[in-house]
C-alpha cells in the first residue's frame, strides 16, 4: 500500500507520550501535551476528515480552527507548536519537513492571539454578550407562547437564542442592526450545530428552531434596531423544513468532507458563487451520494454554505 493510500490513524496521547518522548518536553509542554494532542486530533478530523495522511492543508486548517474549538489559557498555546512538532515527528510522515514549516509559521499568531491581557478582554467581552442575550431570553420568557412551553422546551428555547445570537454577535461581529438573511444563513447551517454539545443535538431542539428564531427576531424588532426583521422571519419560514431536519450525522459527515475538499482545492468559502460551483461539481462526481443526501428535501441544499464558519471561541454559556 502506498503512502497516499494509507488510512490515517492518528496516535493517541498514550501512544505518543512514552517516558522517553515525554522527557524531552519542557514542564509546561508536559502539562498540556495530552490535551493538545486530543484537541488537535479532534479538530483535524472535523476540518480535514477526507485526508488519508497528514497534509499541510489539513494542518493549516486545524491550527486556524483550534482556538475557535477549545478554550485554554495562554500557556497551552505556547506549548502547541513544540508538542505537535514532536507528535508528528514521532509518526514520521513523508512530508514532515513541510509540516514542520507550517507549524513554525503558525506559532507567532497562536501565541500572540492568546496573550493573557487580550484573552482577559475577550472573556469580558464575551461575558457581556452572554449577559445581554440572557436579558433577552428572560424578557421573552414573559411572553405567553414561551411560558406555555414545557420546561425542557424552555431550556432549548434559551439555548437556541444564546447560540444563534452569540454566533452573530461574537462570531460574525455583527450588531442586530446588521443582521440579515445572508448572515443568518452563514451561522445556522454548520456553525450552530458545532456549538452544541453532542447531548444537546436532539430532535426536540431542532423542531423548536423556527419558533425560537421567529420569536427572537420579532422581539428584537420592537426592542432593538433590527431593520431586516421581516427578511429574517421570511428566511426562517422559507427554510423551516431545512432547519428542523438539518442535523443528521450522515449530512454532518458529508459537509465536513465537502469543507475539507474545498480547503484542499483552495476555494474561497466567502465566495458563494465559487462554493455553489464547487458543490455542484462535487455532487456531479459523487452522484449516488448526492441522491441519497438530497432526495428527501431539496431545501437542505442551502446547507452547502456550511463551509463558511465564523471565528467563535467555544465557551460554556450560563
GROMACS .gro file of C-alpha atoms in nm:
model
  318
    1UNK     CA    1   0.000   0.000   0.000
    2UNK     CA    2   0.142   0.339  -0.094
    3UNK     CA    3   0.184   0.637   0.136
    4UNK     CA    4  -0.113   0.823  -0.019
    5UNK     CA    5  -0.335   0.515   0.007
    6UNK     CA    6  -0.260   0.458   0.374
    7UNK     CA    7  -0.550   0.533   0.607
    8UNK     CA    8  -0.460   0.797   0.862
    9UNK     CA    9  -0.472   0.658   1.216
   10UNK     CA   10  -0.352   0.935   1.449
   11UNK     CA   11  -0.166   0.831   1.758
   12UNK     CA   12  -0.341   0.866   2.090
   13UNK     CA   13  -0.174   1.067   2.370
   14UNK     CA   14  -0.076   0.738   2.537
   15UNK     CA   15   0.095   0.614   2.220
   16UNK     CA   16   0.283   0.938   2.180
   17UNK     CA   17   0.376   1.020   2.540
   18UNK     CA   18   0.620   0.743   2.615
   19UNK     CA   19   0.861   0.819   2.902
   20UNK     CA   20   1.140   0.891   2.654
   21UNK     CA   21   0.938   1.138   2.447
   22UNK     CA   22   0.779   1.300   2.749
   23UNK     CA   23   1.122   1.351   2.899
   24UNK     CA   24   1.221   1.567   2.600
   25UNK     CA   25   0.934   1.808   2.662
   26UNK     CA   26   0.950   2.106   2.895
   27UNK     CA   27   0.744   2.108   3.215
   28UNK     CA   28   0.483   2.335   3.054
   29UNK     CA   29   0.471   2.118   2.741
   30UNK     CA   30   0.428   1.804   2.952
   31UNK     CA   31   0.139   1.967   3.139
   32UNK     CA   32  -0.062   2.033   2.823
   33UNK     CA   33   0.068   1.762   2.588
   34UNK     CA   34  -0.220   1.517   2.629
   35UNK     CA   35  -0.482   1.790   2.590
   36UNK     CA   36  -0.306   1.936   2.286
   37UNK     CA   37  -0.288   1.601   2.110
   38UNK     CA   38  -0.652   1.522   2.188
   39UNK     CA   39  -0.774   1.865   2.076
   40UNK     CA   40  -0.556   1.856   1.764
   41UNK     CA   41  -0.680   1.514   1.652
   42UNK     CA   42  -1.045   1.602   1.721
   43UNK     CA   43  -1.019   1.930   1.532
   44UNK     CA   44  -0.822   1.778   1.244
   45UNK     CA   45  -1.089   1.511   1.198
   46UNK     CA   46  -1.355   1.782   1.180
   47UNK     CA   47  -1.185   2.015   0.933
   48UNK     CA   48  -0.987   1.761   0.730
   49UNK     CA   49  -1.190   1.443   0.759
   50UNK     CA   50  -1.113   1.341   0.399
   51UNK     CA   51  -0.736   1.343   0.449
   52UNK     CA   52  -0.584   0.994   0.435
   53UNK     CA   53  -0.248   1.121   0.555
   54UNK     CA   54  -0.116   1.425   0.740
   55UNK     CA   55  -0.130   1.718   0.496
   56UNK     CA   56  -0.009   2.078   0.512
   57UNK     CA   57  -0.356   2.199   0.410
   58UNK     CA   58  -0.522   1.997   0.686
   59UNK     CA   59  -0.265   2.112   0.941
   60UNK     CA   60  -0.312   2.478   0.848
   61UNK     CA   61  -0.691   2.449   0.871
   62UNK     CA   62  -0.663   2.275   1.208
   63UNK     CA   63  -0.429   2.534   1.357
   64UNK     CA   64  -0.667   2.807   1.240
   65UNK     CA   65  -0.972   2.630   1.386
   66UNK     CA   66  -0.811   2.518   1.713
   67UNK     CA   67  -0.856   2.848   1.902
   68UNK     CA   68  -1.224   2.851   1.798
   69UNK     CA   69  -1.289   2.498   1.920
   70UNK     CA   70  -1.111   2.491   2.256
   71UNK     CA   71  -1.090   2.729   2.549
   72UNK     CA   72  -0.742   2.709   2.701
   73UNK     CA   73  -0.502   2.950   2.876
   74UNK     CA   74  -0.205   3.127   2.721
   75UNK     CA   75   0.050   2.865   2.833
   76UNK     CA   76  -0.142   2.598   2.643
   77UNK     CA   77  -0.091   2.784   2.315
   78UNK     CA   78   0.276   2.841   2.395
   79UNK     CA   79   0.313   2.462   2.405
   80UNK     CA   80   0.105   2.380   2.094
   81UNK     CA   81   0.377   2.403   1.828
   82UNK     CA   82   0.659   2.219   2.009
   83UNK     CA   83   0.422   1.944   2.124
   84UNK     CA   84   0.272   1.896   1.778
   85UNK     CA   85   0.617   1.907   1.618
   86UNK     CA   86   0.726   1.617   1.841
   87UNK     CA   87   0.394   1.440   1.790
   88UNK     CA   88   0.413   1.448   1.411
   89UNK     CA   89   0.786   1.370   1.404
   90UNK     CA   90   0.721   1.055   1.608
   91UNK     CA   91   0.487   0.928   1.335
   92UNK     CA   92   0.740   1.002   1.057
   93UNK     CA   93   0.508   1.125   0.779
   94UNK     CA   94   0.674   1.160   0.438
   95UNK     CA   95   0.606   1.535   0.431
   96UNK     CA   96   0.742   1.607   0.780
   97UNK     CA   97   0.962   1.896   0.662
   98UNK     CA   98   0.663   2.077   0.509
   99UNK     CA   99   0.451   2.010   0.817
  100UNK     CA  100   0.722   2.149   1.045
  101UNK     CA  101   0.745   2.461   0.829
  102UNK     CA  102   0.370   2.516   0.863
  103UNK     CA  103   0.389   2.468   1.240
  104UNK     CA  104   0.672   2.721   1.265
  105UNK     CA  105   0.481   2.973   1.054
  106UNK     CA  106   0.170   2.937   1.270
  107UNK     CA  107   0.339   2.978   1.609
  108UNK     CA  108   0.357   3.362   1.627
  109UNK     CA  109  -0.015   3.401   1.563
  110UNK     CA  110  -0.110   3.124   1.805
  111UNK     CA  111   0.097   3.271   2.086
  112UNK     CA  112   0.020   3.640   2.019
  113UNK     CA  113  -0.352   3.579   1.983
  114UNK     CA  114  -0.363   3.436   2.331
  115UNK     CA  115  -0.171   3.699   2.515
  116UNK     CA  116  -0.315   3.700   2.868
  117UNK     CA  117  -0.434   4.058   2.855
  118UNK     CA  118  -0.610   4.004   2.524
  119UNK     CA  119  -0.768   3.680   2.642
  120UNK     CA  120  -0.899   3.852   2.955
  121UNK     CA  121  -1.054   4.128   2.743
  122UNK     CA  122  -1.205   3.873   2.505
  123UNK     CA  123  -1.351   3.689   2.803
  124UNK     CA  124  -1.502   4.009   2.944
  125UNK     CA  125  -1.647   4.100   2.604
  126UNK     CA  126  -1.790   3.751   2.570
  127UNK     CA  127  -1.945   3.764   2.916
  128UNK     CA  128  -2.105   4.098   2.828
  129UNK     CA  129  -2.262   3.939   2.521
  130UNK     CA  130  -2.385   3.642   2.726
  131UNK     CA  131  -2.540   3.879   2.982
  132UNK     CA  132  -2.712   4.081   2.709
  133UNK     CA  133  -2.856   3.771   2.543
  134UNK     CA  134  -2.963   3.630   2.878
  135UNK     CA  135  -3.159   3.951   2.932
  136UNK     CA  136  -3.336   3.896   2.601
  137UNK     CA  137  -3.420   3.537   2.699
  138UNK     CA  138  -3.560   3.647   3.035
  139UNK     CA  139  -3.782   3.912   2.875
  140UNK     CA  140  -3.906   3.678   2.602
  141UNK     CA  141  -3.976   3.426   2.876
  142UNK     CA  142  -4.258   3.653   2.994
  143UNK     CA  143  -4.445   3.604   2.666
  144UNK     CA  144  -4.739   3.359   2.693
  145UNK     CA  145  -4.625   3.149   2.396
  146UNK     CA  146  -4.290   3.092   2.565
  147UNK     CA  147  -4.439   3.035   2.911
  148UNK     CA  148  -4.663   2.765   2.762
  149UNK     CA  149  -4.363   2.559   2.655
  150UNK     CA  150  -4.260   2.260   2.862
  151UNK     CA  151  -3.963   2.305   3.095
  152UNK     CA  152  -3.742   2.111   2.852
  153UNK     CA  153  -3.855   2.324   2.559
  154UNK     CA  154  -3.800   2.645   2.756
  155UNK     CA  155  -3.444   2.530   2.820
  156UNK     CA  156  -3.394   2.454   2.449
  157UNK     CA  157  -3.552   2.788   2.357
  158UNK     CA  158  -3.291   2.971   2.567
  159UNK     CA  159  -3.011   2.758   2.425
  160UNK     CA  160  -3.117   2.830   2.065
  161UNK     CA  161  -3.134   3.205   2.129
  162UNK     CA  162  -2.794   3.207   2.301
  163UNK     CA  163  -2.613   3.006   2.034
  164UNK     CA  164  -2.765   3.198   1.742
  165UNK     CA  165  -2.714   3.542   1.893
  166UNK     CA  166  -2.361   3.466   2.014
  167UNK     CA  167  -2.261   3.334   1.671
  168UNK     CA  168  -2.379   3.658   1.512
  169UNK     CA  169  -2.254   3.895   1.784
  170UNK     CA  170  -1.926   3.728   1.878
  171UNK     CA  171  -1.856   3.508   1.576
  172UNK     CA  172  -1.957   3.745   1.297
  173UNK     CA  173  -1.905   4.065   1.497
  174UNK     CA  174  -2.245   4.187   1.379
  175UNK     CA  175  -2.480   4.400   1.588
  176UNK     CA  176  -2.856   4.340   1.548
  177UNK     CA  177  -2.880   4.633   1.305
  178UNK     CA  178  -2.653   4.434   1.069
  179UNK     CA  179  -2.831   4.100   1.094
  180UNK     CA  180  -2.978   3.994   0.760
  181UNK     CA  181  -3.071   3.670   0.586
  182UNK     CA  182  -2.721   3.617   0.446
  183UNK     CA  183  -2.563   3.649   0.792
  184UNK     CA  184  -2.823   3.419   0.946
  185UNK     CA  185  -2.769   3.151   0.680
  186UNK     CA  186  -2.394   3.162   0.739
  187UNK     CA  187  -2.430   3.067   1.106
  188UNK     CA  188  -2.728   2.832   1.104
  189UNK     CA  189  -2.606   2.560   0.870
  190UNK     CA  190  -2.297   2.410   1.032
  191UNK     CA  191  -2.173   2.651   1.299
  192UNK     CA  192  -2.496   2.628   1.502
  193UNK     CA  193  -2.471   2.252   1.542
  194UNK     CA  194  -2.096   2.265   1.610
  195UNK     CA  195  -2.158   2.497   1.906
  196UNK     CA  196  -2.391   2.244   2.065
  197UNK     CA  197  -2.264   1.963   2.283
  198UNK     CA  198  -2.342   1.616   2.148
  199UNK     CA  199  -2.611   1.554   2.409
  200UNK     CA  200  -2.783   1.879   2.308
  201UNK     CA  201  -2.824   1.772   1.944
  202UNK     CA  202  -3.174   1.636   1.991
  203UNK     CA  203  -3.470   1.630   1.753
  204UNK     CA  204  -3.680   1.823   2.004
  205UNK     CA  205  -3.435   2.115   1.994
  206UNK     CA  206  -3.426   2.135   1.615
  207UNK     CA  207  -3.807   2.114   1.599
  208UNK     CA  208  -3.813   2.429   1.811
  209UNK     CA  209  -3.572   2.627   1.593
  210UNK     CA  210  -3.826   2.810   1.370
  211UNK     CA  211  -4.036   2.919   1.668
  212UNK     CA  212  -3.735   3.033   1.871
  213UNK     CA  213  -3.579   3.229   1.583
  214UNK     CA  214  -3.908   3.393   1.485
  215UNK     CA  215  -3.973   3.490   1.846
  216UNK     CA  216  -3.622   3.635   1.879
  217UNK     CA  217  -3.643   3.845   1.563
  218UNK     CA  218  -3.992   3.970   1.644
  219UNK     CA  219  -3.879   4.063   1.995
  220UNK     CA  220  -3.569   4.247   1.870
  221UNK     CA  221  -3.773   4.429   1.609
  222UNK     CA  222  -3.951   4.606   1.896
  223UNK     CA  223  -3.658   4.645   2.137
  224UNK     CA  224  -3.353   4.687   1.914
  225UNK     CA  225  -3.259   4.835   1.580
  226UNK     CA  226  -3.340   4.533   1.362
  227UNK     CA  227  -3.416   4.677   1.016
  228UNK     CA  228  -3.414   4.335   0.847
  229UNK     CA  229  -3.661   4.170   1.086
  230UNK     CA  230  -3.913   4.086   0.814
  231UNK     CA  231  -3.639   3.946   0.591
  232UNK     CA  232  -3.511   3.728   0.877
  233UNK     CA  233  -3.858   3.597   0.963
  234UNK     CA  234  -3.924   3.523   0.594
  235UNK     CA  235  -3.594   3.334   0.573
  236UNK     CA  236  -3.694   3.119   0.872
  237UNK     CA  237  -4.033   3.048   0.715
  238UNK     CA  238  -3.878   2.955   0.380
  239UNK     CA  239  -3.619   2.726   0.541
  240UNK     CA  240  -3.849   2.573   0.803
  241UNK     CA  241  -3.800   2.215   0.684
  242UNK     CA  242  -3.426   2.254   0.644
  243UNK     CA  243  -3.394   2.394   0.995
  244UNK     CA  244  -3.592   2.125   1.175
  245UNK     CA  245  -3.416   1.843   0.987
  246UNK     CA  246  -3.071   1.993   0.941
  247UNK     CA  247  -2.888   1.774   1.191
  248UNK     CA  248  -2.828   1.431   1.050
  249UNK     CA  249  -2.499   1.252   1.128
  250UNK     CA  250  -2.477   1.143   0.764
  251UNK     CA  251  -2.529   1.501   0.647
  252UNK     CA  252  -2.278   1.629   0.902
  253UNK     CA  253  -2.015   1.387   0.775
  254UNK     CA  254  -2.086   1.487   0.416
  255UNK     CA  255  -2.045   1.857   0.483
  256UNK     CA  256  -1.725   1.800   0.678
  257UNK     CA  257  -1.592   1.611   0.376
  258UNK     CA  258  -1.714   1.884   0.142
  259UNK     CA  259  -1.548   2.154   0.353
  260UNK     CA  260  -1.219   1.964   0.354
  261UNK     CA  261  -1.239   1.919  -0.023
  262UNK     CA  262  -1.296   2.292  -0.065
  263UNK     CA  263  -0.999   2.373   0.154
  264UNK     CA  264  -0.771   2.141  -0.043
  265UNK     CA  265  -0.892   2.296  -0.368
  266UNK     CA  266  -0.831   2.648  -0.236
  267UNK     CA  267  -1.197   2.754  -0.270
  268UNK     CA  268  -1.280   3.088  -0.106
  269UNK     CA  269  -1.568   2.986   0.122
  270UNK     CA  270  -1.677   3.351   0.143
  271UNK     CA  271  -1.745   3.343  -0.233
  272UNK     CA  272  -2.088   3.184  -0.253
  273UNK     CA  273  -2.071   3.152  -0.633
  274UNK     CA  274  -1.746   2.956  -0.602
  275UNK     CA  275  -1.896   2.742  -0.325
  276UNK     CA  276  -2.202   2.672  -0.540
  277UNK     CA  277  -1.991   2.576  -0.840
  278UNK     CA  278  -1.762   2.350  -0.637
  279UNK     CA  279  -2.055   2.182  -0.461
  280UNK     CA  280  -2.234   2.112  -0.788
  281UNK     CA  281  -1.918   1.958  -0.932
  282UNK     CA  282  -1.862   1.757  -0.611
  283UNK     CA  283  -2.214   1.615  -0.631
  284UNK     CA  284  -2.171   1.550  -1.002
  285UNK     CA  285  -1.857   1.350  -0.926
  286UNK     CA  286  -2.042   1.164  -0.648
  287UNK     CA  287  -2.393   1.118  -0.792
  288UNK     CA  288  -2.505   0.836  -0.565
  289UNK     CA  289  -2.406   1.031  -0.255
  290UNK     CA  290  -2.590   1.337  -0.382
  291UNK     CA  291  -2.907   1.142  -0.448
  292UNK     CA  292  -2.902   0.985  -0.102
  293UNK     CA  293  -2.846   1.314   0.076
  294UNK     CA  294  -3.085   1.542  -0.107
  295UNK     CA  295  -3.370   1.324  -0.234
  296UNK     CA  296  -3.586   1.379   0.074
  297UNK     CA  297  -3.563   1.756   0.098
  298UNK     CA  298  -3.420   1.989  -0.163
  299UNK     CA  299  -3.411   2.272   0.092
  300UNK     CA  300  -3.114   2.106   0.255
  301UNK     CA  301  -2.907   2.206  -0.047
  302UNK     CA  302  -2.881   2.552   0.107
  303UNK     CA  303  -2.666   2.399   0.378
  304UNK     CA  304  -2.375   2.379   0.136
  305UNK     CA  305  -2.267   2.715   0.274
  306UNK     CA  306  -2.156   2.536   0.589
  307UNK     CA  307  -1.803   2.577   0.459
  308UNK     CA  308  -1.811   2.936   0.582
  309UNK     CA  309  -1.760   2.923   0.956
  310UNK     CA  310  -1.722   3.230   1.174
  311UNK     CA  311  -1.439   3.270   1.418
  312UNK     CA  312  -1.600   3.181   1.751
  313UNK     CA  313  -1.449   3.068   2.076
  314UNK     CA  314  -1.640   2.777   2.224
  315UNK     CA  315  -1.724   2.852   2.585
  316UNK     CA  316  -1.987   2.738   2.827
  317UNK     CA  317  -2.295   2.957   2.843
  318UNK     CA  318  -2.458   3.036   3.172
   0.00000   0.00000   0.00000
